[in-house]
Coordinates of C-alpha atoms in Angstrom, one line a residue:
M144 CA 150.4 54.8 53.6
D145 CA 147.8 51.9 54.1
N146 CA 144.1 53.0 53.8
H147 CA 141.2 51.9 55.0
P148 CA 137.8 52.3 53.8
V149 CA 135.3 54.7 55.4
W150 CA 132.9 55.1 52.8
I151 CA 131.5 51.8 51.3
P152 CA 128.8 51.9 48.9
N153 CA 126.0 49.2 48.9
E154 CA 124.9 47.1 46.0
E155 CA 121.6 49.2 45.7
S156 CA 123.3 52.6 45.4
I157 CA 125.9 51.3 43.2
K158 CA 123.4 49.9 40.4
K159 CA 121.7 53.3 40.4
T160 CA 125.0 55.2 39.4
N161 CA 125.3 56.4 35.9
L162 CA 128.5 54.6 35.4
Y163 CA 127.1 51.3 36.5
L164 CA 123.9 51.7 34.0
W165 CA 126.4 52.5 31.2
M166 CA 128.8 49.6 32.1
N167 CA 125.8 47.1 32.1
K168 CA 124.6 48.5 28.9
L169 CA 127.8 47.8 27.6
G170 CA 128.0 44.2 29.0
Y171 CA 130.1 44.9 32.1
S172 CA 129.6 44.5 35.8
D173 CA 132.8 44.9 36.9
Y174 CA 134.6 48.1 37.1
D175 CA 138.2 46.6 36.7
S176 CA 137.3 44.7 33.6
F177 CA 135.7 47.9 31.9
Y178 CA 138.4 50.2 32.7
K179 CA 140.9 47.7 31.4
D180 CA 139.0 47.5 28.2
S181 CA 138.7 51.1 28.4
I182 CA 142.4 51.7 28.0
T183 CA 143.2 48.7 25.8
N184 CA 140.7 49.6 23.0
I185 CA 140.7 53.7 23.5
E186 CA 139.1 54.1 19.9
W187 CA 135.9 51.9 20.8
F188 CA 135.7 53.5 24.5
W189 CA 135.7 57.0 23.1
H190 CA 133.4 56.3 20.4
E191 CA 130.9 54.8 23.1
A192 CA 131.4 57.7 25.3
E193 CA 130.5 60.4 22.8
K194 CA 127.6 58.2 21.7
E195 CA 126.4 58.3 25.5
M196 CA 126.8 61.7 26.1
N197 CA 124.7 62.3 22.9
V198 CA 127.1 64.7 21.3
E199 CA 125.3 66.3 18.2
W200 CA 127.3 66.2 15.0
Y201 CA 126.6 68.6 11.8
E202 CA 128.6 65.9 10.0
P203 CA 129.7 62.6 11.4
Y204 CA 133.2 61.7 12.1
S205 CA 134.9 58.9 9.9
K206 CA 137.4 57.6 12.4
V207 CA 137.7 58.2 16.3
L208 CA 141.5 58.6 16.5
D209 CA 144.4 59.4 14.0
V210 CA 147.9 59.3 15.9
T211 CA 149.8 59.8 12.3
R212 CA 151.6 62.8 13.7
G213 CA 152.4 60.8 16.8
V214 CA 150.8 60.1 20.1
Q215 CA 151.8 63.7 21.6
W216 CA 149.6 65.1 18.9
P217 CA 146.5 63.0 18.4
S218 CA 143.3 64.1 16.2
W219 CA 139.9 63.0 17.6
Y220 CA 136.6 62.3 15.6
I221 CA 138.2 62.9 12.3
E222 CA 136.2 64.8 9.9
G223 CA 133.7 65.3 12.4
K224 CA 132.1 68.8 12.6
L225 CA 130.0 70.3 15.5
N226 CA 129.8 73.3 18.1
V227 CA 130.5 73.2 21.7
T228 CA 127.5 75.7 22.2
S229 CA 125.1 73.6 20.0
N230 CA 125.9 70.7 22.5
A231 CA 125.8 73.0 25.8
I232 CA 122.4 74.9 24.6
D233 CA 120.8 74.5 21.5
K234 CA 120.1 70.5 21.7
W235 CA 118.2 71.1 25.0
L236 CA 115.7 73.7 23.4
H237 CA 113.9 71.1 21.3
D238 CA 112.1 69.8 24.5
E239 CA 110.2 72.2 26.8
H240 CA 110.9 70.5 29.9
S241 CA 115.0 70.6 29.4
A242 CA 114.4 74.0 27.7
N243 CA 112.7 75.3 30.8
K244 CA 114.9 74.2 33.3
E245 CA 117.6 76.4 35.2
A246 CA 120.6 76.5 33.4
I247 CA 122.5 78.9 36.2
I248 CA 121.6 80.1 39.4
W249 CA 123.7 83.2 40.6
E250 CA 124.4 84.5 43.9
G251 CA 126.4 87.7 44.6
E252 CA 128.3 88.2 47.9
D253 CA 125.5 90.7 48.9
G254 CA 123.0 88.1 48.8
V255 CA 121.3 89.1 45.4
V256 CA 120.1 86.0 43.6
Q257 CA 119.5 85.5 39.7
K258 CA 118.2 82.7 37.7
I259 CA 118.1 81.8 34.2
T260 CA 116.6 78.9 32.0
Y261 CA 118.2 77.2 29.2
E262 CA 115.7 79.0 27.0
Q263 CA 116.7 82.4 28.5
L264 CA 120.5 81.5 28.4
G265 CA 120.2 80.5 24.8
Q266 CA 118.5 83.7 23.8
Q267 CA 121.0 85.8 25.6
V268 CA 124.0 83.7 24.3
N269 CA 122.5 84.4 20.6
S270 CA 122.0 88.1 21.0
F271 CA 125.5 88.7 22.1
A272 CA 126.9 86.6 19.6
A273 CA 125.3 88.4 17.0
G274 CA 126.5 91.6 18.5
L275 CA 130.1 90.2 18.6
K276 CA 129.5 89.4 15.0
Q277 CA 128.4 93.0 14.5
L278 CA 132.0 94.2 16.0
G279 CA 134.0 92.1 13.5
V280 CA 134.7 89.2 15.4
K281 CA 135.6 86.6 13.1
K282 CA 136.4 82.6 13.4
G283 CA 139.5 82.2 15.0
D284 CA 139.8 85.6 16.9
C285 CA 140.8 85.6 20.6
I286 CA 139.0 87.4 23.3
T287 CA 140.2 87.8 26.9
L288 CA 137.5 87.2 29.5
Y289 CA 138.9 89.3 32.7
L290 CA 135.3 88.6 34.6
P291 CA 134.1 87.3 38.1
M292 CA 131.8 84.4 38.5
L293 CA 128.7 86.2 36.7
I294 CA 125.9 84.8 34.6
E295 CA 127.5 87.0 31.7
T296 CA 130.7 85.3 32.2
V297 CA 129.0 82.0 30.9
I298 CA 127.1 83.9 28.1
A299 CA 130.2 85.4 26.9
M300 CA 131.9 82.1 26.8
L301 CA 129.0 80.3 25.1
A302 CA 128.9 83.2 22.3
I303 CA 132.2 83.3 21.7
S304 CA 132.2 79.7 21.0
K305 CA 128.9 79.7 18.9
I306 CA 130.8 82.0 16.3
G307 CA 133.9 79.9 16.1
A308 CA 136.0 82.4 17.8
I309 CA 138.1 81.5 20.9
F310 CA 138.0 82.8 24.5
T311 CA 140.9 82.5 26.9
P312 CA 139.5 83.5 30.7
A313 CA 141.8 85.2 32.9
F314 CA 141.4 85.0 37.0
S315 CA 139.3 87.8 38.2
G316 CA 142.2 88.4 40.9
Y317 CA 144.9 89.2 38.5
A318 CA 146.7 92.5 38.5
A319 CA 146.9 94.1 35.2
N320 CA 150.7 92.9 34.1
A321 CA 149.2 89.2 34.5
V322 CA 146.3 90.0 32.3
A323 CA 148.4 91.9 29.7
K324 CA 150.7 88.9 29.4
R325 CA 147.7 86.5 28.5
I326 CA 146.3 89.2 26.1
V327 CA 149.4 89.6 24.3
G328 CA 150.2 85.6 24.4
C329 CA 147.2 85.1 22.1
D330 CA 146.6 88.6 20.5
A331 CA 143.5 89.0 21.8
K332 CA 141.2 91.6 19.8
I333 CA 138.5 92.4 22.6
I334 CA 138.6 91.9 26.3
I335 CA 135.5 91.6 28.2
T336 CA 135.4 92.8 32.0
A337 CA 133.2 94.4 34.6
D338 CA 133.0 98.0 36.3
G339 CA 133.7 95.9 39.6
F340 CA 132.7 92.9 41.9
L341 CA 132.4 92.0 45.4
R342 CA 135.1 90.1 47.5
R343 CA 134.9 90.1 51.3
G344 CA 132.6 92.9 51.4
K345 CA 134.8 95.4 49.2
V346 CA 134.2 96.4 45.7
I347 CA 137.3 95.2 43.5
Q348 CA 137.8 97.5 41.0
I349 CA 138.7 95.4 37.8
K350 CA 138.0 98.0 35.2
E351 CA 140.8 99.9 36.4
E352 CA 143.0 97.1 36.1
A353 CA 141.7 96.1 32.6
D354 CA 142.6 99.6 31.6
K355 CA 146.2 99.0 32.7
A356 CA 146.3 96.1 31.0
I357 CA 145.3 97.0 27.7
K358 CA 148.0 99.9 27.6
Q359 CA 150.4 96.8 27.5
A360 CA 148.6 95.0 24.6
E361 CA 148.3 96.8 21.3
S362 CA 146.0 93.9 20.1
I363 CA 143.2 94.9 22.0
E364 CA 140.3 96.9 19.9
K365 CA 137.6 97.1 22.2
M366 CA 136.6 96.6 25.9
I367 CA 133.4 95.3 26.7
V368 CA 132.0 96.2 30.3
V369 CA 129.5 94.4 32.3
N370 CA 127.4 96.7 34.7
R371 CA 127.9 94.6 37.9
I372 CA 128.2 97.0 40.8
G373 CA 126.7 100.0 38.9
R374 CA 129.7 102.4 39.9
E375 CA 131.2 105.4 38.0
I376 CA 134.3 103.9 36.2
P377 CA 137.1 105.6 33.8
W378 CA 135.3 105.5 30.3
N379 CA 137.3 105.7 27.0
K380 CA 134.9 106.2 24.4
E381 CA 137.4 105.1 21.6
V382 CA 137.7 101.5 23.3
D383 CA 135.0 101.1 25.8
L384 CA 131.5 99.6 25.0
R385 CA 128.8 98.7 27.7
W386 CA 127.5 95.1 27.5
E387 CA 124.0 96.4 26.8
D388 CA 125.1 97.9 23.6
V389 CA 126.8 94.9 22.0
I390 CA 123.7 93.1 22.3
D391 CA 121.8 92.4 19.0
N392 CA 118.6 91.2 19.6
D393 CA 117.2 91.5 16.2
Q394 CA 119.6 89.1 14.4
L395 CA 119.4 85.2 14.9
I396 CA 122.5 83.1 14.0
D397 CA 123.6 79.7 13.6
S398 CA 126.3 78.1 15.3
E399 CA 129.4 78.1 13.0
E400 CA 130.1 74.6 12.0
M401 CA 133.6 73.7 13.6
D402 CA 136.1 71.0 12.9
S403 CA 136.3 68.7 16.1
S404 CA 140.0 69.7 16.4
D405 CA 139.2 73.3 16.2
P406 CA 140.2 75.6 19.3
F407 CA 137.2 77.1 21.4
M408 CA 139.5 77.9 24.4
L409 CA 142.7 78.8 25.8
I410 CA 143.5 78.4 29.3
Y411 CA 146.9 80.0 30.5
S412 CA 148.6 78.2 33.3
S413 CA 151.2 80.2 35.4
G414 CA 155.0 78.5 35.0
T415 CA 157.7 78.7 37.4
T416 CA 159.6 80.7 35.1
G417 CA 159.0 82.8 31.8
Q418 CA 155.7 83.5 30.2
P419 CA 152.5 81.5 31.1
K420 CA 151.7 78.7 28.8
G421 CA 148.4 79.0 26.7
I422 CA 146.9 75.5 26.9
V423 CA 144.7 74.8 23.7
H424 CA 141.5 73.2 24.2
T425 CA 139.0 72.0 21.2
H426 CA 135.4 72.1 20.6
S427 CA 135.5 68.1 21.0
G428 CA 137.9 67.8 23.6
F429 CA 137.6 70.0 27.0
P430 CA 133.7 70.0 26.8
L431 CA 133.3 66.3 26.3
K432 CA 135.9 65.1 29.0
A433 CA 134.5 67.6 31.4
A434 CA 130.7 66.4 30.9
F435 CA 132.1 63.0 30.8
D436 CA 134.0 63.0 34.4
A437 CA 130.8 65.0 35.7
R438 CA 128.3 62.5 34.8
F439 CA 130.2 59.4 35.1
G440 CA 132.7 60.2 37.7
M441 CA 130.8 62.3 40.0
D442 CA 127.2 60.7 39.1
L443 CA 125.8 64.3 38.0
N444 CA 122.3 63.9 36.6
A445 CA 120.1 66.3 34.6
H446 CA 118.0 67.3 37.7
E447 CA 120.8 67.8 39.9
R448 CA 123.1 71.2 40.6
M449 CA 126.7 71.7 41.0
M450 CA 128.6 74.4 42.6
W451 CA 132.5 74.6 42.6
V452 CA 134.2 77.3 44.6
T453 CA 136.7 78.4 41.8
D454 CA 137.2 81.0 39.4
M455 CA 136.5 81.1 35.6
G456 CA 140.1 81.5 35.2
W457 CA 140.9 78.4 36.9
M458 CA 140.4 74.8 35.2
M459 CA 137.5 73.9 37.5
G460 CA 135.4 77.1 36.3
P461 CA 135.3 75.9 32.6
F462 CA 134.7 72.1 33.9
L463 CA 131.5 73.4 36.0
V464 CA 130.1 75.4 32.8
F465 CA 130.3 72.4 30.5
G466 CA 130.1 69.5 33.0
T467 CA 126.8 70.7 33.8
L468 CA 125.4 72.4 30.4
L469 CA 126.3 69.2 28.5
N470 CA 124.4 67.2 31.1
N471 CA 121.4 69.4 31.2
S472 CA 122.2 70.1 34.9
T473 CA 122.2 73.4 36.8
M474 CA 125.4 75.2 37.5
V475 CA 125.4 77.5 40.9
L476 CA 127.7 80.4 40.6
Y477 CA 128.8 82.3 43.8
E478 CA 130.7 85.8 43.4
G479 CA 132.4 86.3 46.7
S480 CA 134.3 84.6 49.7
P481 CA 132.9 81.2 50.7
D482 CA 133.2 82.2 54.5
Y483 CA 132.1 85.7 54.1
P484 CA 130.4 87.7 56.0
E485 CA 129.9 84.4 58.2
V486 CA 132.1 81.3 58.3
N487 CA 129.0 79.3 57.3
R488 CA 128.2 81.1 53.9
L489 CA 129.2 78.2 52.0
W490 CA 127.0 75.6 53.9
K491 CA 124.0 78.3 53.7
L492 CA 124.5 78.5 49.9
V493 CA 124.2 74.7 49.8
E494 CA 121.1 74.6 51.8
K495 CA 119.4 77.5 50.0
H496 CA 120.1 76.2 46.6
Q497 CA 119.6 72.6 47.2
I498 CA 123.0 72.1 45.8
T499 CA 123.8 68.2 45.1
H500 CA 127.5 68.3 44.2
L501 CA 130.0 70.7 46.0
G502 CA 133.4 71.2 45.0
I503 CA 136.0 72.4 47.3
S504 CA 139.7 72.3 48.2
P505 CA 141.4 71.0 51.1
T506 CA 142.7 74.3 52.1
L507 CA 139.3 75.7 52.2
I508 CA 138.3 73.0 54.5
R509 CA 141.2 73.3 56.6
V510 CA 140.0 77.3 57.2
L511 CA 136.6 76.2 58.0
M512 CA 137.6 73.3 60.1
K513 CA 139.5 75.8 62.3
Q514 CA 136.4 77.9 63.1
G515 CA 134.7 74.7 64.6
E516 CA 131.5 72.7 63.8
Q517 CA 129.2 75.0 65.4
W518 CA 128.9 76.6 62.4
L519 CA 127.1 73.7 60.9
N520 CA 124.4 74.1 63.6
N521 CA 120.7 74.4 62.4
I522 CA 122.0 74.1 58.5
K523 CA 120.4 71.0 56.6
L524 CA 122.6 69.7 53.9
T525 CA 120.3 67.0 53.0
S526 CA 120.4 67.9 49.3
L527 CA 124.2 67.2 49.2
K528 CA 124.9 63.7 47.2
V529 CA 128.7 64.3 46.4
F530 CA 131.7 66.3 47.6
G531 CA 134.1 67.3 45.1
S532 CA 137.6 67.9 45.8
T533 CA 140.5 69.2 43.6
G534 CA 143.5 71.4 43.7
E535 CA 146.0 69.7 46.0
P536 CA 146.7 66.6 48.5
W537 CA 144.7 66.4 51.6
N538 CA 145.9 65.9 54.9
V539 CA 144.0 63.0 56.8
E540 CA 142.2 65.2 59.6
P541 CA 140.5 67.9 57.4
W542 CA 139.4 64.9 55.0
L543 CA 137.8 63.4 58.1
W544 CA 136.2 66.3 59.5
L545 CA 134.3 66.9 55.8
F546 CA 133.4 63.5 55.6
H547 CA 132.1 62.6 59.3
K548 CA 131.2 66.4 60.7
V549 CA 129.8 67.9 57.4
G550 CA 128.8 64.8 55.4
K551 CA 127.8 63.0 58.6
S552 CA 129.6 60.0 57.4
K553 CA 127.3 59.4 54.3
I554 CA 128.6 61.9 51.5
P555 CA 131.1 60.5 49.5
I556 CA 134.4 62.8 48.7
M557 CA 135.1 62.5 45.0
N558 CA 139.0 63.3 45.4
Y559 CA 139.6 64.4 41.6
S560 CA 142.9 65.1 40.3
G561 CA 144.1 65.8 36.7
G562 CA 144.5 69.4 35.7
T563 CA 144.5 72.0 32.9
E564 CA 146.2 70.2 30.3
I565 CA 143.7 66.9 31.0
S566 CA 140.3 68.9 30.7
G567 CA 139.5 66.9 33.5
G568 CA 140.4 64.1 35.7
I569 CA 143.1 61.1 35.8
L570 CA 142.3 59.6 39.2
G571 CA 139.4 59.9 41.0
N572 CA 136.8 57.9 43.5
I573 CA 134.5 56.3 41.6
L574 CA 131.0 55.7 43.1
L575 CA 131.2 52.0 42.6
K576 CA 134.2 51.3 45.1
P577 CA 135.1 52.1 48.6
I578 CA 136.8 55.2 49.5
A579 CA 139.7 55.8 51.9
P580 CA 140.5 59.1 53.3
V581 CA 143.0 61.5 51.2
S582 CA 143.6 58.9 48.4
F583 CA 141.8 57.7 44.8
N584 CA 140.2 54.4 44.3
A585 CA 140.8 54.2 40.8
P586 CA 142.0 55.9 37.5
L587 CA 138.8 57.0 35.8
P588 CA 137.7 55.4 32.6
G589 CA 139.6 55.9 29.6
M590 CA 142.9 57.3 31.4
A591 CA 145.9 55.0 31.0
A592 CA 147.4 55.9 34.5
D593 CA 150.6 54.2 35.7
V594 CA 153.3 54.7 38.1
Y595 CA 157.1 54.8 36.7
N596 CA 160.2 54.7 38.8
L597 CA 163.3 56.6 37.9
K598 CA 164.1 53.7 35.3
G599 CA 160.7 54.0 33.7
E600 CA 159.3 50.9 35.2
T601 CA 155.9 50.0 36.7
V602 CA 156.1 50.2 40.5
H603 CA 153.7 49.4 43.4
S604 CA 154.1 50.2 47.0
E605 CA 156.5 53.0 46.2
V606 CA 156.6 56.3 45.3
G607 CA 156.9 57.1 41.6
E608 CA 155.9 59.6 38.5
L609 CA 152.3 59.5 37.7
V610 CA 152.1 59.0 34.0
L611 CA 149.7 58.3 30.9
T612 CA 150.3 55.8 28.5
K613 CA 147.8 56.4 25.8
P614 CA 145.9 59.5 24.5
W615 CA 142.6 60.6 25.6
V616 CA 139.8 62.9 24.4
G617 CA 140.3 66.4 26.2
M618 CA 144.5 66.1 26.1
A619 CA 145.7 69.3 25.5
N620 CA 146.2 70.4 21.9
G621 CA 149.6 71.7 22.6
F622 CA 150.4 75.0 23.9
W623 CA 149.2 78.4 21.8
K624 CA 152.3 78.9 19.4
E625 CA 154.7 76.9 21.4
S626 CA 154.7 73.3 20.4
D627 CA 158.3 72.7 21.7
R628 CA 157.5 73.8 25.1
Y629 CA 154.6 71.7 25.0
I630 CA 156.7 68.6 24.2
E631 CA 159.5 69.7 26.6
S632 CA 156.8 69.9 29.2
Y633 CA 155.1 66.3 29.3
W634 CA 156.8 64.2 26.5
N635 CA 160.6 64.5 27.1
R636 CA 161.1 61.8 29.9
W637 CA 160.3 58.7 28.2
E638 CA 159.3 58.0 24.7
N639 CA 155.5 58.4 24.0
I640 CA 154.8 58.6 27.6
W641 CA 152.9 61.9 29.1
V642 CA 154.6 62.7 32.6
H643 CA 152.2 64.5 34.5
G644 CA 154.5 65.8 37.0
D645 CA 152.6 64.2 40.2
W646 CA 154.5 62.1 42.7
V647 CA 152.0 58.9 43.2
S648 CA 152.1 55.8 45.0
I649 CA 149.6 52.7 44.9
D650 CA 149.4 50.7 48.2
E651 CA 148.4 46.9 48.2
N652 CA 144.8 47.6 48.5
H653 CA 144.9 49.5 45.1
F654 CA 144.4 53.0 46.5
W655 CA 146.4 55.7 45.0
T656 CA 147.9 58.4 46.8
I657 CA 149.2 62.0 45.4
T658 CA 152.3 62.9 47.8
G659 CA 152.7 66.4 45.8
R660 CA 154.4 67.7 42.8
S661 CA 157.2 65.7 41.6
D662 CA 159.4 68.7 41.3
D663 CA 158.2 69.5 44.9
T664 CA 159.8 66.0 46.0
L665 CA 162.6 66.4 48.6
N666 CA 165.7 64.1 48.2
I667 CA 167.1 63.9 51.8
A668 CA 170.4 62.1 52.0
G669 CA 169.2 59.7 48.9
K670 CA 165.7 59.5 50.7
R671 CA 162.8 60.7 48.7
V672 CA 159.7 62.2 50.7
G673 CA 156.8 64.3 49.3
P674 CA 156.2 67.5 51.1
A675 CA 152.7 66.5 51.9
E676 CA 154.2 63.7 54.0
L677 CA 155.5 66.2 56.5
E678 CA 152.8 68.6 56.3
S679 CA 150.4 65.9 57.2
I680 CA 152.2 65.2 60.3
L681 CA 152.6 68.6 61.1
V682 CA 148.8 69.4 60.8
E683 CA 148.0 66.4 63.3
H684 CA 149.1 68.6 66.0
P685 CA 146.0 70.3 67.3
Q686 CA 147.9 73.7 67.5
V687 CA 148.8 73.8 63.9
V688 CA 146.1 74.9 61.2
E689 CA 148.4 74.8 58.0
A690 CA 151.7 73.6 56.9
A691 CA 153.9 73.8 53.6
T692 CA 157.3 72.2 53.4
I693 CA 160.0 73.0 50.9
G694 CA 163.5 71.5 50.1
V695 CA 166.7 73.4 50.7
P696 CA 170.3 72.7 49.5
N697 CA 172.6 71.3 52.3
N698 CA 176.1 70.6 51.9
I699 CA 175.9 67.3 54.2
K700 CA 172.5 65.8 53.3
G701 CA 172.1 67.4 49.6
E702 CA 168.9 68.6 50.6
V703 CA 166.6 69.3 53.9
A704 CA 163.3 70.0 54.8
V705 CA 162.2 73.6 55.8
C706 CA 158.9 73.9 57.1
F707 CA 156.4 76.9 57.4
I708 CA 153.3 76.6 59.7
V709 CA 150.3 78.8 60.5
I710 CA 149.3 78.2 64.3
K711 CA 146.2 78.8 66.2
D712 CA 146.2 82.4 68.0
K713 CA 145.9 81.1 71.3
V714 CA 149.3 79.4 71.4
K715 CA 151.5 81.0 74.0
N716 CA 154.7 79.1 74.0
K717 CA 155.7 78.8 70.6
E718 CA 159.2 77.3 71.1
K719 CA 157.6 74.3 73.0
L720 CA 155.2 73.8 70.1
I721 CA 158.2 73.9 67.8
S722 CA 160.1 71.5 69.7
E723 CA 156.9 69.1 70.0
L724 CA 156.6 69.4 66.0
Y725 CA 160.3 68.1 65.5
Q726 CA 159.7 65.2 67.5
L727 CA 156.4 64.3 66.2
V728 CA 158.1 64.2 62.4
E729 CA 160.9 62.1 63.9
Q730 CA 158.6 59.5 65.5
N731 CA 156.6 59.4 62.1
L732 CA 159.3 59.3 59.5
G733 CA 162.6 58.8 61.4
K734 CA 165.5 61.3 62.5
S735 CA 166.9 61.3 59.0
L736 CA 163.7 63.1 57.7
K737 CA 163.4 65.4 60.5
P738 CA 162.9 68.9 59.2
H739 CA 166.0 71.2 59.3
D740 CA 163.9 74.0 60.4
I741 CA 160.4 75.0 61.3
Y742 CA 158.8 78.6 61.1
T743 CA 155.8 80.0 62.1
V744 CA 154.1 82.8 59.6
S745 CA 150.7 84.3 59.9
E746 CA 149.8 83.0 56.6
L747 CA 150.8 80.9 53.7
P748 CA 151.0 82.3 49.9
K749 CA 148.0 80.9 48.0
T750 CA 146.2 80.9 44.9
R751 CA 142.3 82.0 44.8
N752 CA 141.4 78.5 44.7
A753 CA 143.5 78.0 47.9
K754 CA 146.7 76.2 46.4
V755 CA 149.6 76.7 48.7
M756 CA 152.3 78.0 46.2
R757 CA 155.5 76.1 47.5
R758 CA 157.7 77.2 44.7
V759 CA 157.0 80.9 45.7
I760 CA 157.8 79.9 49.3
K761 CA 161.1 78.4 48.2
S762 CA 162.2 81.1 45.6
I763 CA 161.4 83.8 48.4
Y764 CA 163.0 82.1 51.3
L765 CA 166.4 81.3 49.2
G766 CA 166.5 85.0 47.7
Q767 CA 165.7 83.8 44.0
D768 CA 163.3 85.1 41.3
P769 CA 159.9 83.7 42.4
G770 CA 158.9 84.0 38.7
D771 CA 155.2 84.3 37.7
L772 CA 153.2 85.5 40.8
S773 CA 150.0 86.4 38.8
A774 CA 148.1 83.6 40.4
L775 CA 149.2 84.6 43.9
E776 CA 146.1 86.4 45.9
N777 CA 147.8 87.4 49.2
Q778 CA 150.8 88.9 48.5
S779 CA 151.3 90.0 52.3
A780 CA 152.2 86.2 52.9
I781 CA 155.6 87.1 51.2
S782 CA 157.0 89.5 53.6
S783 CA 157.1 87.2 56.5
I784 CA 158.9 84.4 54.6
S785 CA 161.3 87.2 53.0
N786 CA 162.4 87.9 56.5
M787 CA 163.7 84.5 57.1
S788 CA 167.0 83.2 55.2
S789 CA 168.8 80.1 55.1

């Protein structure tokens, strides 16, 4: 795909960015030269990065990096001692301006708004941390967070980290079985949940699911319940505690001094088969990488406000927390659905709270685009500075709709791809270079990205595996108690090379394009094609809202493409539409890559953060075990697919 820039920064705006100012301070004016040195001399780079981020250490580190155990197990900031909560909160309390700044703005789906300053947040974190210690929580203990996007969720994350314990956030939409698996996986002693929360006008009874979950998890000793809704809930006096009863306002405690390699968070990522894998993140890893990407990738400043449409159980939830707090910025949390009670709820939130950085997914924009641009009327989005985009590959039409119709062709879209195991991004759209639709204009600083063919050779202008050839700060410190599984997942293809699992190409203009997960890639009669390539063509048709493509075994071609589409309600002649779509793909990709079948469905199975779950579609369609469905939000999408068979 040849990409042509549609957003081009001028020299004045470039020189104001945090990235340029830092580069210039280090003696660089050209990003490519700076990037090359950032991946050639990684110890120098990550030393300069933590220094520029003003990380506070209880004890300074003696060495930046040690790879004695191999590049798969790097140790960062050797002998350094710190605590993520001290860097997120405590260090800002010495300055009156920073202390009085809003740390969190929260809005419930019912319109209730709460705000909390850094000083107030610090006080509440301290009180809850003291209460946890009174309950007997010790350094290294695990606590499961089964909470929606609440201020208390952030307080809990920071309080747990403050005392040296480890939190593991579970998606608030999970059913009991999925939560139980995550509790059992880390032997959590405590679970923190809520009496309920609002989603599309309904009360989600999360406490009842938590009750079911702990019946399957013997390690749980106590359940702490946040009073969000104020409804009557089942209560077990032996186990349940109210949030208010845990808070200890009389005892002030210092943050635990942690080794830089000590874990503070486990994020469980769903797998195709087997148990979810617990990705280990350290005090000097995830927070620093997330905050670095926010400041230098997305140009987030201390006076600005970031909101991401996500859940704390997904990687971008913790990214939002630490990306803002370590930069003394403001996070905006929203509890409910971004298109409820009206389609323009998201844009109203931007206007109301003067959000500067808005994080979305391509699927969310496809949904909003379908409703028409009239929902943007009379809404002023003048505060917006950057769109962030994560989760899946784009199609051109919704990308351009967001850029032209919502952003008025002025607001850059920071396409951002990495993942939970990365602690942030590998590829991005840095604001020093032109941006083209759906693509990425560069790897982020410090990320030694490359594209390999099947022989392990670097390739350009053809699709290959996205790999990383050097370690980085924020790299997963393995899977919790599953080191072999970690090595098998990322390091078993080529020696000392991280294989990320994305199918990528770099064009002649040096734009990177992700076409999908490499394990989703179709091999049709020896021709490889990413599902996103077919999906992009299908959604170009004005009657198609969404599309998903899977590969299905075939006796002649080895594999064929089967496509599932969601169409607009007003379509009367479906047969004619399907015929047009076959022709459209043939015209763009050739007859040999034309889909074997195209089916219409009412909805595609998705996660809460709007990722289409192709592996679920494929498993259901082929009548196979779909594996872990805990991330699936709309179970109803499965039934229409299961009625079709190959």
